[in-house]
Amino acid sequence: MSGLAFAQAPPPWHPLRLLVSALVWGALAGVWLLLEGAPLLHSVHAPATIALAHVFALGVLGNAMLGSLVQFLPVAAGSPLPLATAVPLLHVTFNLGVALLLPAIAWGAAVCGLFAAPLLLLTLALFAALVLVAVVRGAGSRSVRAGIGLAATALLITIGLGTALLAARLGWIAPFARPLTGLHASFGLLGWVLGLLAAVGTVVVPMLQGTRTLSSRGQWTWLGLLTGILLAMALLEIVGPASPAWLPWVLAALPLLLFATTMIILQRHAPHRRGPVLRRFWALGALALGSTLPVLLWHGQALLAGVLVLAVGFPALVLGMLMEITGFLAWIELRRRAPRGTRVPGVGSLFEEQSKRRAWWLHTIAALALAGACVLPVLARPAGLLVLLAWLYTLFALGRCWHSAMHWLPAAASR
C-alpha cells in the first residue's frame, strides 16, 4: 500500500456513512421480499419489481460506489474530490431521494416522485460533475482516471434517462414512442457500475488480492470496447424492430462475461495470493455476472439474469471491497486518535477474517436462494429472510470492526 496517499484521505465518516447506508438498504430489500413474497418475482415489468431493482441499484450499489469513490479518488487515484465537505449533505439528499422514489415507482405516488426526481437528479448530477473535475485535475494513472470519467459520464446519462422515464410513468409527459428502459439499465449497470468497478479494480485487485496488474494496453482496450458497446446499444434503440430481439441481450452480457472471465483468470494465476475472503466475494460476483449470457439465452430468463446481476453479482463485488474499506477507515481513525509514536494494529487485523468468512457464507446461501426463487417463486419469502440475515450480519460485523478500533488501547495503557 506504499502508493496510497494517506495524507489526502477524507474524514473516515464521510465514506463510512455511505457504506453503512448500503448495508441498511440491502437489509430493507430482504424485508420487502420477505413481506411481499412471490409477486415481486413474477415479471421484470411489474412496478414493485422495478422498485425492488432500484433498492439494489441505488440503495445498495449507489451508496457503496459513491462511498468508495469518496475514499478512492484522493487516496489511490491522486484525484481529490472537490467540495468534499458537502459529502454528508449529498448522502442525506441522495438517500432521501431513493426513499421517495420507491413508492413513486411501485405505487405511482406522484407526490413522492415530485420530490424524488429533483433530489436524485441534482445530487447525482453534482456528484458526477465533481468526479469529472477530480479526474481531469488528478495526477494518477490516465487509464484509471479515464475509466472513472467514463463511469461518471454514464451516470449522468443514466440520471437523465431515469428522470424522463419517471416523468412518463407518472403522467407528467407523454409516453415515449420507444421504451428507454433498456438503455437506462445499460448505461446504469454497464457504464456506471461495471465501468467504475473495472476502473477501480485495476488498482485494488492487484493490491488486495495479489494478482498481476492488467497492462495499460489492456485497460485502454477495455475502455474502447465498453464505450463501443454502449454506443451500439444506443443505436439499437434508434434502429428499433429492425434488429434481432436477442442482439441487445448479447451486447449487454458480453462486457459482463469479459469482466468475469478476466477476473477469474487473474485470480487463478495470482503470483501472491492475498485477501482470501475478498477473493471469494469477487469469485462469487464473477461467477454470477458470467452466468448472465447463458441464462438470457436459456428461454429468455430475464428475471433470473437481473437477479444474478443486480442482487448477486455486483453486490458481491462491492461487499468484498466494502469490508476492506471499512477496515482501512477504522485504521485511519485509530491512527488519528492514538498518541504520536503509538504502535497500532495493522490494517488487515481490524476487520476479523472470521466475520468476513461468515458474511461470505451467508451472502452465498442468500444468492442461491434468490436464484432458486426465480425458478420456484414459493421460495421468495425464505430467500427474503436469508437476504435480510446476510445484510444484517454484515452490518453487525462492520459495527464491531469500528467499535474495536474506537475502543482499542495500547498494551501498556491497558495494564
CSV table of C-alpha atoms in Angstrom, one decimal:
chain,number,residue,atom,x,y,z
A,1,MET,CA,0.0,0.0,0.0
A,2,SER,CA,3.0,2.2,-0.4
A,3,GLY,CA,1.5,4.1,-3.3
A,4,LEU,CA,-1.5,5.3,-1.3
A,5,ALA,CA,-1.7,9.0,-0.3
A,6,PHE,CA,-2.8,8.7,3.3
A,7,ALA,CA,-2.4,12.4,3.9
A,8,GLN,CA,-5.2,13.1,1.4
A,9,ALA,CA,-7.7,10.7,2.9
A,10,PRO,CA,-11.1,12.3,3.8
A,11,PRO,CA,-12.5,12.1,7.3
A,12,PRO,CA,-13.5,8.4,7.7
A,13,TRP,CA,-17.1,9.2,8.5
A,14,HIS,CA,-17.6,10.7,5.0
A,15,PRO,CA,-17.3,7.4,3.1
A,16,LEU,CA,-18.4,5.3,6.0
A,17,ARG,CA,-21.8,6.8,6.3
A,18,LEU,CA,-22.5,5.8,2.6
A,19,LEU,CA,-21.1,2.3,3.2
A,20,VAL,CA,-23.4,1.8,6.2
A,21,SER,CA,-26.4,3.0,4.2
A,22,ALA,CA,-25.6,0.4,1.5
A,23,LEU,CA,-25.9,-2.3,4.1
A,24,VAL,CA,-29.1,-0.9,5.5
A,25,TRP,CA,-30.7,-0.8,2.0
A,26,GLY,CA,-29.6,-4.4,1.5
A,27,ALA,CA,-31.4,-5.5,4.7
A,28,LEU,CA,-34.5,-3.5,3.6
A,29,ALA,CA,-34.5,-5.4,0.3
A,30,GLY,CA,-34.7,-8.6,2.3
A,31,VAL,CA,-37.5,-7.2,4.4
A,32,TRP,CA,-39.5,-6.3,1.3
A,33,LEU,CA,-39.1,-9.6,-0.3
A,34,LEU,CA,-39.9,-11.4,3.0
A,35,LEU,CA,-43.2,-9.4,3.3
A,36,GLU,CA,-44.3,-9.4,-0.4
A,37,GLY,CA,-43.0,-12.8,-1.5
A,38,ALA,CA,-43.6,-14.3,-4.9
A,39,PRO,CA,-45.4,-11.3,-6.6
A,40,LEU,CA,-42.0,-9.5,-6.6
A,41,LEU,CA,-40.5,-12.2,-8.8
A,42,HIS,CA,-43.3,-12.6,-11.4
A,43,SER,CA,-42.1,-10.2,-14.1
A,44,VAL,CA,-39.3,-7.7,-14.7
A,45,HIS,CA,-42.0,-5.2,-15.9
A,46,ALA,CA,-44.1,-5.2,-12.6
A,47,PRO,CA,-43.9,-1.8,-10.9
A,48,ALA,CA,-43.0,-3.4,-7.5
A,49,THR,CA,-40.2,-5.5,-9.1
A,50,ILE,CA,-38.8,-2.4,-10.8
A,51,ALA,CA,-38.8,-0.6,-7.4
A,52,LEU,CA,-37.0,-3.5,-5.7
A,53,ALA,CA,-34.4,-3.4,-8.5
A,54,HIS,CA,-33.8,0.3,-7.6
A,55,VAL,CA,-33.3,-0.7,-4.0
A,56,PHE,CA,-30.3,-2.7,-5.2
A,57,ALA,CA,-29.2,-0.3,-8.0
A,58,LEU,CA,-29.4,2.9,-6.0
A,59,GLY,CA,-29.7,2.0,-2.3
A,60,VAL,CA,-27.1,-0.7,-2.2
A,61,LEU,CA,-24.8,-0.2,-5.2
A,62,GLY,CA,-25.3,3.6,-5.3
A,63,ASN,CA,-24.3,4.2,-1.7
A,64,ALA,CA,-21.4,1.7,-1.8
A,65,MET,CA,-19.9,3.1,-5.0
A,66,LEU,CA,-20.3,6.7,-4.0
A,67,GLY,CA,-18.7,5.9,-0.7
A,68,SER,CA,-15.9,4.0,-2.3
A,69,LEU,CA,-15.2,6.9,-4.7
A,70,VAL,CA,-15.0,9.4,-1.8
A,71,GLN,CA,-12.2,7.3,-0.4
A,72,PHE,CA,-10.6,6.0,-3.6
A,73,LEU,CA,-10.2,9.3,-5.6
A,74,PRO,CA,-7.9,11.2,-3.2
A,75,VAL,CA,-6.1,8.2,-1.7
A,76,ALA,CA,-5.5,5.8,-4.6
A,77,ALA,CA,-6.2,7.8,-7.8
A,78,GLY,CA,-4.4,11.0,-7.0
A,79,SER,CA,-7.7,12.9,-7.7
A,80,PRO,CA,-9.0,14.7,-4.6
A,81,LEU,CA,-12.8,15.3,-4.8
A,82,PRO,CA,-13.8,19.0,-4.9
A,83,LEU,CA,-16.2,20.2,-2.3
A,84,ALA,CA,-15.6,17.1,-0.2
A,85,THR,CA,-17.1,18.8,2.8
A,86,ALA,CA,-20.5,18.5,1.0
A,87,VAL,CA,-20.5,14.7,1.2
A,88,PRO,CA,-22.6,14.4,4.3
A,89,LEU,CA,-25.3,16.6,2.8
A,90,LEU,CA,-25.2,14.7,-0.5
A,91,HIS,CA,-25.5,11.5,1.5
A,92,VAL,CA,-28.7,12.8,3.1
A,93,THR,CA,-30.3,14.1,-0.1
A,94,PHE,CA,-29.4,11.0,-2.1
A,95,ASN,CA,-30.9,8.5,0.4
A,96,LEU,CA,-34.0,10.7,0.9
A,97,GLY,CA,-34.4,10.7,-2.9
A,98,VAL,CA,-34.1,7.0,-3.1
A,99,ALA,CA,-36.7,6.5,-0.3
A,100,LEU,CA,-39.2,8.8,-2.1
A,101,LEU,CA,-38.5,7.2,-5.5
A,102,LEU,CA,-39.6,3.7,-4.4
A,103,PRO,CA,-43.3,4.5,-3.7
A,104,ALA,CA,-43.4,6.6,-6.8
A,105,ILE,CA,-42.3,3.6,-8.9
A,106,ALA,CA,-44.1,0.8,-7.0
A,107,TRP,CA,-47.5,2.5,-6.4
A,108,GLY,CA,-47.5,5.6,-8.7
A,109,ALA,CA,-47.2,8.1,-5.8
A,110,ALA,CA,-46.9,11.3,-7.8
A,111,VAL,CA,-46.2,13.5,-4.7
A,112,CYS,CA,-43.2,11.3,-3.8
A,113,GLY,CA,-42.0,11.4,-7.4
A,114,LEU,CA,-42.3,15.2,-7.4
A,115,PHE,CA,-39.7,15.4,-4.6
A,116,ALA,CA,-37.6,12.3,-5.5
A,117,ALA,CA,-36.8,13.5,-9.1
A,118,PRO,CA,-35.1,16.8,-8.2
A,119,LEU,CA,-33.3,15.3,-5.2
A,120,LEU,CA,-31.8,12.4,-7.2
A,121,LEU,CA,-31.2,14.5,-10.3
A,122,LEU,CA,-29.4,17.3,-8.5
A,123,THR,CA,-27.5,15.1,-6.1
A,124,LEU,CA,-26.2,12.5,-8.6
A,125,ALA,CA,-25.5,15.1,-11.3
A,126,LEU,CA,-23.5,17.2,-8.8
A,127,PHE,CA,-21.6,14.2,-7.6
A,128,ALA,CA,-20.8,13.0,-11.2
A,129,ALA,CA,-19.7,16.6,-12.1
A,130,LEU,CA,-17.3,16.7,-9.1
A,131,VAL,CA,-15.9,13.3,-10.1
A,132,LEU,CA,-15.3,14.5,-13.6
A,133,VAL,CA,-13.5,17.6,-12.3
A,134,ALA,CA,-11.4,15.4,-9.9
A,135,VAL,CA,-10.2,13.0,-12.7
A,136,VAL,CA,-9.4,15.9,-15.0
A,137,ARG,CA,-7.3,17.6,-12.4
A,138,GLY,CA,-5.9,14.4,-11.0
A,139,ALA,CA,-2.3,13.1,-11.3
A,140,GLY,CA,-2.9,9.4,-11.1
A,141,SER,CA,-3.0,6.8,-13.9
A,142,ARG,CA,-4.5,8.1,-17.0
A,143,SER,CA,-6.3,4.9,-17.9
A,144,VAL,CA,-7.8,4.7,-14.3
A,145,ARG,CA,-9.0,8.3,-14.4
A,146,ALA,CA,-10.4,7.8,-17.9
A,147,GLY,CA,-12.3,4.7,-16.7
A,148,ILE,CA,-13.7,6.7,-13.8
A,149,GLY,CA,-14.6,9.5,-16.1
A,150,LEU,CA,-16.5,7.2,-18.4
A,151,ALA,CA,-18.4,5.8,-15.5
A,152,ALA,CA,-19.3,9.3,-14.3
A,153,THR,CA,-20.4,10.3,-17.8
A,154,ALA,CA,-22.6,7.1,-18.0
A,155,LEU,CA,-24.1,8.1,-14.6
A,156,LEU,CA,-25.1,11.5,-16.0
A,157,ILE,CA,-26.8,9.8,-19.0
A,158,THR,CA,-28.5,7.3,-16.6
A,159,ILE,CA,-29.9,10.1,-14.4
A,160,GLY,CA,-31.3,11.9,-17.4
A,161,LEU,CA,-33.0,8.8,-18.8
A,162,GLY,CA,-34.3,7.8,-15.4
A,163,THR,CA,-35.8,11.2,-14.8
A,164,ALA,CA,-37.5,11.0,-18.2
A,165,LEU,CA,-38.9,7.5,-17.5
A,166,LEU,CA,-40.2,8.5,-14.1
A,167,ALA,CA,-41.9,11.6,-15.7
A,168,ALA,CA,-43.6,9.4,-18.3
A,169,ARG,CA,-44.6,6.8,-15.7
A,170,LEU,CA,-46.3,9.4,-13.5
A,171,GLY,CA,-48.0,11.1,-16.5
A,172,TRP,CA,-46.0,14.3,-16.4
A,173,ILE,CA,-45.0,13.9,-20.0
A,174,ALA,CA,-46.4,11.9,-22.9
A,175,PRO,CA,-45.1,8.2,-23.1
A,176,PHE,CA,-42.1,7.7,-25.4
A,177,ALA,CA,-42.6,6.1,-28.8
A,178,ARG,CA,-39.9,3.6,-27.9
A,179,PRO,CA,-39.2,2.4,-24.3
A,180,LEU,CA,-36.0,3.7,-22.9
A,181,THR,CA,-35.8,1.2,-20.0
A,182,GLY,CA,-33.2,-1.0,-21.7
A,183,LEU,CA,-31.0,2.0,-22.5
A,184,HIS,CA,-31.4,3.3,-19.0
A,185,ALA,CA,-30.4,0.0,-17.5
A,186,SER,CA,-27.4,-0.4,-19.9
A,187,PHE,CA,-25.8,2.9,-19.1
A,188,GLY,CA,-26.5,2.5,-15.4
A,189,LEU,CA,-25.3,-1.1,-15.0
A,190,LEU,CA,-22.7,-1.4,-17.7
A,191,GLY,CA,-21.4,2.2,-18.0
A,192,TRP,CA,-21.7,3.3,-14.4
A,193,VAL,CA,-21.5,0.2,-12.2
A,194,LEU,CA,-19.3,-2.1,-14.3
A,195,GLY,CA,-17.2,0.7,-15.7
A,196,LEU,CA,-16.4,2.0,-12.2
A,197,LEU,CA,-15.7,-1.4,-10.8
A,198,ALA,CA,-13.3,-2.2,-13.6
A,199,ALA,CA,-11.5,1.1,-13.3
A,200,VAL,CA,-11.1,0.8,-9.5
A,201,GLY,CA,-10.3,-2.9,-9.8
A,202,THR,CA,-7.2,-2.2,-11.9
A,203,VAL,CA,-5.7,-0.7,-8.8
A,204,VAL,CA,-7.3,-2.5,-5.8
A,205,VAL,CA,-7.4,-6.1,-7.2
A,206,PRO,CA,-3.6,-6.4,-7.6
A,207,MET,CA,-3.1,-4.6,-4.3
A,208,LEU,CA,-5.5,-6.6,-2.2
A,209,GLN,CA,-5.7,-9.9,-4.0
A,210,GLY,CA,-2.1,-10.2,-5.2
A,211,THR,CA,-2.9,-10.6,-8.9
A,212,ARG,CA,-0.9,-9.3,-11.8
A,213,THR,CA,-1.7,-5.8,-12.9
A,214,LEU,CA,-3.6,-5.5,-16.2
A,215,SER,CA,-1.5,-3.9,-18.8
A,216,SER,CA,-2.1,-0.3,-19.9
A,217,ARG,CA,-3.0,-1.6,-23.4
A,218,GLY,CA,-5.5,-4.0,-21.9
A,219,GLN,CA,-7.1,-1.2,-19.8
A,220,TRP,CA,-7.5,1.1,-22.9
A,221,THR,CA,-8.8,-1.8,-25.0
A,222,TRP,CA,-11.5,-2.5,-22.3
A,223,LEU,CA,-12.5,1.2,-22.2
A,224,GLY,CA,-12.8,1.3,-26.0
A,225,LEU,CA,-14.9,-2.0,-26.0
A,226,LEU,CA,-17.2,-0.8,-23.3
A,227,THR,CA,-17.7,2.6,-24.9
A,228,GLY,CA,-18.4,0.9,-28.3
A,229,ILE,CA,-21.0,-1.4,-26.7
A,230,LEU,CA,-22.8,1.4,-25.0
A,231,LEU,CA,-22.9,3.4,-28.3
A,232,ALA,CA,-24.1,0.3,-30.1
A,233,MET,CA,-26.9,-0.2,-27.7
A,234,ALA,CA,-28.0,3.4,-28.0
A,235,LEU,CA,-28.0,2.9,-31.8
A,236,LEU,CA,-30.2,-0.2,-31.4
A,237,GLU,CA,-32.8,2.0,-29.7
A,238,ILE,CA,-32.9,4.1,-32.8
A,239,VAL,CA,-33.0,1.1,-35.2
A,240,GLY,CA,-35.7,-0.5,-33.2
A,241,PRO,CA,-37.6,-3.6,-34.5
A,242,ALA,CA,-35.1,-3.9,-37.4
A,243,SER,CA,-32.5,-5.6,-35.1
A,244,PRO,CA,-32.9,-9.2,-33.8
A,245,ALA,CA,-34.5,-9.5,-30.4
A,246,TRP,CA,-31.5,-11.4,-29.0
A,247,LEU,CA,-28.9,-8.8,-30.0
A,248,PRO,CA,-29.4,-6.3,-27.1
A,249,TRP,CA,-29.1,-9.2,-24.6
A,250,VAL,CA,-25.9,-10.5,-26.1
A,251,LEU,CA,-24.4,-7.0,-26.3
A,252,ALA,CA,-25.3,-6.3,-22.7
A,253,ALA,CA,-23.9,-9.6,-21.5
A,254,LEU,CA,-20.6,-9.5,-23.4
A,255,PRO,CA,-18.8,-7.0,-21.1
A,256,LEU,CA,-20.1,-8.8,-18.1
A,257,LEU,CA,-18.7,-12.1,-19.4
A,258,LEU,CA,-15.4,-10.5,-20.4
A,259,PHE,CA,-15.0,-8.9,-16.9
A,260,ALA,CA,-15.9,-12.1,-15.1
A,261,THR,CA,-13.5,-14.2,-17.3
A,262,THR,CA,-10.6,-11.8,-16.8
A,263,MET,CA,-11.2,-11.7,-13.0
A,264,ILE,CA,-11.2,-15.5,-12.7
A,265,ILE,CA,-8.0,-15.8,-14.8
A,266,LEU,CA,-6.3,-13.1,-12.8
A,267,GLN,CA,-7.2,-14.9,-9.5
A,268,ARG,CA,-6.1,-18.3,-10.7
A,269,HIS,CA,-2.7,-17.1,-11.9
A,270,ALA,CA,-2.1,-14.6,-9.0
A,271,PRO,CA,1.6,-14.7,-8.1
A,272,HIS,CA,0.9,-13.5,-4.5
A,273,ARG,CA,-2.5,-14.6,-3.2
A,274,ARG,CA,-3.8,-12.3,-0.6
A,275,GLY,CA,-7.2,-11.5,0.9
A,276,PRO,CA,-8.8,-15.0,0.8
A,277,VAL,CA,-12.3,-13.8,1.7
A,278,LEU,CA,-12.1,-10.9,-0.7
A,279,ARG,CA,-11.1,-13.3,-3.4
A,280,ARG,CA,-14.2,-15.4,-2.6
A,281,PHE,CA,-16.5,-12.5,-2.8
A,282,TRP,CA,-15.1,-11.5,-6.2
A,283,ALA,CA,-15.2,-15.1,-7.4
A,284,LEU,CA,-18.9,-15.2,-6.5
A,285,GLY,CA,-19.5,-12.0,-8.2
A,286,ALA,CA,-17.6,-13.1,-11.3
A,287,LEU,CA,-19.5,-16.4,-11.5
A,288,ALA,CA,-22.9,-14.6,-11.2
A,289,LEU,CA,-22.0,-12.0,-13.9
A,290,GLY,CA,-20.5,-14.6,-16.2
A,291,SER,CA,-23.7,-16.7,-16.0
A,292,THR,CA,-25.8,-13.9,-17.4
A,293,LEU,CA,-25.4,-14.7,-21.1
A,294,PRO,CA,-26.3,-18.4,-20.9
A,295,VAL,CA,-29.3,-17.5,-18.6
A,296,LEU,CA,-30.6,-14.9,-21.1
A,297,LEU,CA,-30.2,-17.3,-24.0
A,298,TRP,CA,-32.0,-20.0,-22.0
A,299,HIS,CA,-35.6,-19.3,-22.9
A,300,GLY,CA,-35.0,-15.6,-22.2
A,301,GLN,CA,-34.8,-15.8,-18.4
A,302,ALA,CA,-34.6,-12.0,-17.9
A,303,LEU,CA,-35.7,-12.1,-14.3
A,304,LEU,CA,-33.1,-14.6,-13.3
A,305,ALA,CA,-30.4,-12.7,-15.2
A,306,GLY,CA,-31.5,-9.5,-13.5
A,307,VAL,CA,-31.2,-11.1,-10.1
A,308,LEU,CA,-27.7,-12.5,-10.9
A,309,VAL,CA,-26.5,-9.0,-11.9
A,310,LEU,CA,-28.3,-6.7,-9.5
A,311,ALA,CA,-28.8,-8.8,-6.4
A,312,VAL,CA,-25.9,-11.2,-6.5
A,313,GLY,CA,-23.0,-10.3,-8.9
A,314,PHE,CA,-22.5,-6.6,-8.3
A,315,PRO,CA,-23.3,-6.7,-4.6
A,316,ALA,CA,-20.8,-9.5,-4.1
A,317,LEU,CA,-18.1,-7.4,-5.7
A,318,VAL,CA,-18.9,-4.3,-3.6
A,319,LEU,CA,-19.4,-6.2,-0.4
A,320,GLY,CA,-15.9,-7.7,-0.5
A,321,MET,CA,-14.4,-4.2,-1.1
A,322,LEU,CA,-16.8,-2.6,1.5
A,323,MET,CA,-15.3,-4.7,4.3
A,324,GLU,CA,-11.8,-4.0,3.2
A,325,ILE,CA,-12.5,-0.3,3.0
A,326,THR,CA,-14.1,-0.4,6.5
A,327,GLY,CA,-11.0,-1.9,8.0
A,328,PHE,CA,-8.9,0.7,6.3
A,329,LEU,CA,-11.1,3.6,7.5
A,330,ALA,CA,-11.1,2.2,11.1
A,331,TRP,CA,-7.3,2.0,10.9
A,332,ILE,CA,-7.1,5.7,9.7
A,333,GLU,CA,-9.3,6.8,12.6
A,334,LEU,CA,-7.3,4.7,15.0
A,335,ARG,CA,-4.1,6.3,13.9
A,336,ARG,CA,-5.7,9.7,14.2
A,337,ARG,CA,-6.8,9.1,17.8
A,338,ALA,CA,-3.7,7.3,19.0
A,339,PRO,CA,-0.9,9.4,20.6
A,340,ARG,CA,2.1,10.1,18.3
A,341,GLY,CA,4.5,7.2,18.3
A,342,THR,CA,1.9,4.6,19.4
A,343,ARG,CA,2.1,1.3,17.6
A,344,VAL,CA,-1.4,0.5,16.3
A,345,PRO,CA,-2.7,-2.8,14.8
A,346,GLY,CA,-2.2,-3.4,11.1
A,347,VAL,CA,-4.9,-2.5,8.6
A,348,GLY,CA,-5.8,-6.2,7.9
A,349,SER,CA,-6.3,-7.1,11.6
A,350,LEU,CA,-9.2,-4.7,12.5
A,351,PHE,CA,-12.0,-6.5,10.5
A,352,GLU,CA,-11.8,-10.1,11.7
A,353,GLU,CA,-11.3,-12.7,8.9
A,354,GLN,CA,-13.8,-15.0,10.7
A,355,SER,CA,-16.5,-12.3,10.4
A,356,LYS,CA,-15.7,-11.9,6.7
A,357,ARG,CA,-16.0,-15.6,6.1
A,358,ARG,CA,-19.4,-15.8,7.9
A,359,ALA,CA,-20.6,-12.9,5.8
A,360,TRP,CA,-19.5,-14.7,2.6
A,361,TRP,CA,-21.3,-17.9,3.6
A,362,LEU,CA,-24.5,-16.0,4.4
A,363,HIS,CA,-24.5,-14.0,1.2
A,364,THR,CA,-23.7,-17.1,-0.9
A,365,ILE,CA,-26.6,-19.0,0.6
A,366,ALA,CA,-28.8,-16.0,0.1
A,367,ALA,CA,-27.7,-15.8,-3.5
A,368,LEU,CA,-28.6,-19.4,-4.1
A,369,ALA,CA,-32.0,-18.9,-2.5
A,370,LEU,CA,-32.6,-15.8,-4.7
A,371,ALA,CA,-31.7,-17.7,-7.9
A,372,GLY,CA,-33.9,-20.6,-6.8
A,373,ALA,CA,-36.8,-18.2,-6.1
A,374,CYS,CA,-36.8,-17.0,-9.7
A,375,VAL,CA,-37.5,-20.6,-10.8
A,376,LEU,CA,-39.7,-21.6,-7.8
A,377,PRO,CA,-41.5,-18.4,-6.6
A,378,VAL,CA,-42.6,-20.3,-3.4
A,379,LEU,CA,-39.0,-19.8,-2.2
A,380,ALA,CA,-39.3,-16.0,-2.4
A,381,ARG,CA,-40.1,-15.4,1.3
A,382,PRO,CA,-37.4,-17.8,2.6
A,383,ALA,CA,-35.0,-16.1,0.2
A,384,GLY,CA,-36.0,-12.7,1.6
A,385,LEU,CA,-35.3,-13.9,5.1
A,386,LEU,CA,-31.8,-15.1,4.1
A,387,VAL,CA,-31.1,-11.9,2.3
A,388,LEU,CA,-32.1,-9.9,5.4
A,389,LEU,CA,-29.9,-12.1,7.7
A,390,ALA,CA,-26.9,-11.8,5.4
A,391,TRP,CA,-27.0,-8.0,5.2
A,392,LEU,CA,-27.8,-7.5,8.9
A,393,TYR,CA,-24.8,-9.7,9.8
A,394,THR,CA,-22.5,-7.7,7.6
A,395,LEU,CA,-23.8,-4.5,9.2
A,396,PHE,CA,-23.1,-6.1,12.6
A,397,ALA,CA,-19.6,-7.1,11.6
A,398,LEU,CA,-18.9,-3.6,10.3
A,399,GLY,CA,-20.1,-2.1,13.6
A,400,ARG,CA,-17.9,-4.5,15.6
A,401,CYS,CA,-14.9,-3.6,13.5
A,402,TRP,CA,-15.4,0.1,14.1
A,403,HIS,CA,-16.2,-0.4,17.8
A,404,SER,CA,-13.0,-2.4,18.3
A,405,ALA,CA,-10.9,0.4,16.6
A,406,MET,CA,-12.6,3.2,18.7
A,407,HIS,CA,-12.0,1.3,22.0
A,408,TRP,CA,-8.5,0.0,21.3
A,409,LEU,CA,-5.9,0.8,23.9
A,410,PRO,CA,-2.2,0.3,23.8
A,411,ALA,CA,-1.0,-2.7,25.7
A,412,ALA,CA,0.9,-0.6,28.1
A,413,ALA,CA,-2.1,1.5,28.9
A,414,SER,CA,-4.4,-1.4,29.4
A,415,ARG,CA,-2.4,-3.0,32.2
